[in-house]
Amino acid sequence: DAGITQSPRHKVTETGTPVTLRCHQTENHRYMYWYRQDPGHGLRLIHYSYGVKDTDKGEVSDGYSVSRSKTEDFLLTLESATSSQTSVYFCAISDSGSFFGYTFGSGTRLTVV
Amino acid sequence: AQKVTQAQTEISVVEKEDVTLDCVYETRDTTYYLFWYKQPPSGELVFLIRRNSFDEQNEISGRYSWNFQKSTSSFNFTITASQVVDSAVYFCALSEDGNAGKSTFGDGTTLTVKP
């Protein structure tokens, strides 16, 4: 079983609608992260969590919010989706912060039309 | 502020050639971690290696080797005798100590290995 799963894998939504992406882990890792991947930009950090109910912004957090009510779940919400948020979203987990690197989920491809 | 530069956007080689992917980083911290990740055409991201700033030993794993040089702020990745299965996007990343594990990624290098 994969230690980290993302849902949905693909989603098409309309501009202006709210969207929630889910990241679920079974590794009991403390740290969780949401990144977006766009051509020519590598991966950019949206938000991250360092514990239950402990979250903070990354470099591209505008238009996004997150919640972590349980260790295993980290939700990313696009409050009002825009075409500029069309991207591939990756969730990552880490046990000890930076020390060991990330395990990534399989990604969610989001298209905003 | 931390920054990672992968100047090579795309590289194309013929199978069995050696290829080096460059990574240059910037950080003001003395303790930091460097990583390489692989993203094959299927899209998943796979961790390859981690290096901390106090360990400048080069590492070899099969056909893969990594050269870390603090003097030039570089962490380069060499694939020896490349194979078609090595075709992927490769990302270099940097994480500063005590920063909740936040990593800054380079823009990636797309490697195409032709048969």
GROMACS .gro file of N, CA and C in nm, chain A residues 68-113:
model
  138
   68ARG      N    1  -0.538   2.095   0.848
   68ARG     CA    2  -0.487   1.966   0.893
   68ARG      C    3  -0.547   1.939   1.032
   69SER      N    4  -0.654   1.865   1.033
   69SER     CA    5  -0.723   1.835   1.159
   69SER      C    6  -0.678   1.701   1.216
   70LYS      N    7  -0.616   1.619   1.134
   70LYS     CA    8  -0.561   1.491   1.178
   70LYS      C    9  -0.421   1.474   1.118
   71THR      N   10  -0.338   1.396   1.185
   71THR     CA   11  -0.203   1.375   1.136
   71THR      C   12  -0.203   1.326   0.992
   72GLU      N   13  -0.298   1.239   0.959
   72GLU     CA   14  -0.293   1.172   0.830
   72GLU      C   15  -0.349   1.251   0.713
   73ASP      N   16  -0.422   1.358   0.738
   73ASP     CA   17  -0.488   1.428   0.628
   73ASP      C   18  -0.446   1.574   0.619
   74PHE      N   19  -0.419   1.616   0.496
   74PHE     CA   20  -0.381   1.755   0.470
   74PHE      C   21  -0.460   1.799   0.348
   75LEU      N   22  -0.552   1.893   0.368
   75LEU     CA   23  -0.641   1.936   0.263
   75LEU      C   24  -0.596   2.070   0.204
   76LEU      N   25  -0.602   2.079   0.073
   76LEU     CA   26  -0.571   2.204   0.004
   76LEU      C   27  -0.699   2.253  -0.063
   77THR      N   28  -0.738   2.376  -0.034
   77THR     CA   29  -0.860   2.432  -0.091
   77THR      C   30  -0.828   2.553  -0.177
   78LEU      N   31  -0.880   2.550  -0.298
   78LEU     CA   32  -0.878   2.667  -0.385
   78LEU      C   33  -1.010   2.737  -0.361
   79GLU      N   34  -1.005   2.851  -0.303
   79GLU     CA   35  -1.128   2.915  -0.256
   79GLU      C   36  -1.220   2.955  -0.371
   80SER      N   37  -1.163   3.001  -0.479
   80SER     CA   38  -1.239   3.039  -0.599
   80SER      C   39  -1.145   3.017  -0.717
   81ALA      N   40  -1.157   2.902  -0.778
   81ALA     CA   41  -1.057   2.859  -0.876
   81ALA      C   42  -1.045   2.957  -0.993
   82THR      N   43  -0.923   2.979  -1.036
   82THR     CA   44  -0.894   3.062  -1.153
   82THR      C   45  -0.811   2.981  -1.253
   83SER      N   46  -0.808   3.026  -1.375
   83SER     CA   47  -0.735   2.952  -1.479
   83SER      C   48  -0.585   2.943  -1.447
   84SER      N   49  -0.535   3.042  -1.373
   84SER     CA   50  -0.392   3.040  -1.337
   84SER      C   51  -0.360   2.930  -1.236
   85GLN      N   52  -0.462   2.869  -1.181
   85GLN     CA   53  -0.440   2.760  -1.086
   85GLN      C   54  -0.447   2.623  -1.155
   86THR      N   55  -0.463   2.623  -1.285
   86THR     CA   56  -0.448   2.500  -1.360
   86THR      C   57  -0.304   2.453  -1.345
   87SER      N   58  -0.288   2.332  -1.293
   87SER     CA   59  -0.153   2.287  -1.260
   87SER      C   60  -0.160   2.140  -1.217
   88VAL      N   61  -0.042   2.085  -1.190
   88VAL     CA   62  -0.034   1.956  -1.124
   88VAL      C   63   0.007   1.981  -0.980
   89TYR      N   64  -0.070   1.927  -0.889
   89TYR     CA   65  -0.046   1.950  -0.747
   89TYR      C   66   0.010   1.822  -0.684
   90PHE      N   67   0.119   1.841  -0.612
   90PHE     CA   68   0.181   1.729  -0.544
   90PHE      C   69   0.181   1.752  -0.394
   91CYS      N   70   0.145   1.648  -0.323
   91CYS     CA   71   0.159   1.646  -0.179
   91CYS      C   72   0.287   1.570  -0.145
   92ALA      N   73   0.355   1.612  -0.040
   92ALA     CA   74   0.476   1.544   0.004
   92ALA      C   75   0.474   1.531   0.155
   93ILE      N   76   0.540   1.427   0.204
   93ILE     CA   77   0.551   1.406   0.347
   93ILE      C   78   0.696   1.387   0.385
   94SER      N   79   0.724   1.419   0.512
   94SER     CA   80   0.860   1.403   0.564
   94SER      C   81   0.851   1.378   0.713
   95ASP      N   82   0.934   1.287   0.759
   95ASP     CA   83   0.928   1.252   0.900
   95ASP      C   84   1.000   1.355   0.987
   96SER      N   85   1.115   1.400   0.939
   96SER     CA   86   1.201   1.481   1.025
   96SER      C   87   1.233   1.615   0.961
   97GLY      N   88   1.141   1.668   0.885
   97GLY     CA   89   1.168   1.795   0.819
   97GLY      C   90   1.264   1.772   0.706
   98SER      N   91   1.369   1.847   0.700
   98SER     CA   92   1.453   1.846   0.581
   98SER      C   93   1.547   1.727   0.573
   99PHE      N   94   1.563   1.654   0.680
   99PHE     CA   95   1.677   1.565   0.688
   99PHE      C   96   1.676   1.452   0.585
  100PHE      N   97   1.560   1.391   0.563
  100PHE     CA   98   1.558   1.270   0.481
  100PHE      C   99   1.497   1.289   0.343
  101GLY      N  100   1.450   1.407   0.312
  101GLY     CA  101   1.387   1.424   0.183
  101GLY      C  102   1.241   1.385   0.188
  102TYR      N  103   1.176   1.401   0.077
  102TYR     CA  104   1.032   1.381   0.070
  102TYR      C  105   0.993   1.247   0.009
  103THR      N  106   0.873   1.203   0.050
  103THR     CA  107   0.798   1.105  -0.026
  103THR      C  108   0.679   1.179  -0.085
  104PHE      N  109   0.664   1.166  -0.215
  104PHE     CA  110   0.558   1.239  -0.284
  104PHE      C  111   0.438   1.150  -0.313
  105GLY      N  112   0.321   1.214  -0.316
  105GLY     CA  113   0.204   1.149  -0.370
  105GLY      C  114   0.211   1.146  -0.522
  106SER      N  115   0.112   1.085  -0.583
  106SER     CA  116   0.112   1.067  -0.728
  106SER      C  117   0.070   1.190  -0.806
  107GLY      N  118   0.021   1.290  -0.734
  107GLY     CA  119  -0.016   1.414  -0.800
  107GLY      C  120  -0.163   1.422  -0.837
  108THR      N  121  -0.214   1.544  -0.844
  108THR     CA  122  -0.350   1.572  -0.891
  108THR      C  123  -0.340   1.671  -1.005
  109ARG      N  124  -0.392   1.632  -1.118
  109ARG     CA  125  -0.394   1.723  -1.233
  109ARG      C  126  -0.525   1.800  -1.231
  110LEU      N  127  -0.515   1.930  -1.208
  110LEU     CA  128  -0.634   2.015  -1.199
  110LEU      C  129  -0.640   2.108  -1.318
  111THR      N  130  -0.754   2.108  -1.382
  111THR     CA  131  -0.777   2.199  -1.495
  111THR      C  132  -0.894   2.290  -1.459
  112VAL      N  133  -0.871   2.419  -1.468
  112VAL     CA  134  -0.976   2.517  -1.441
  112VAL      C  135  -1.017   2.580  -1.573
  113VAL      N  136  -1.144   2.562  -1.610
  113VAL     CA  137  -1.191   2.612  -1.741
  113VAL      C  138  -1.285   2.730  -1.725
   0.00000   0.00000   0.00000
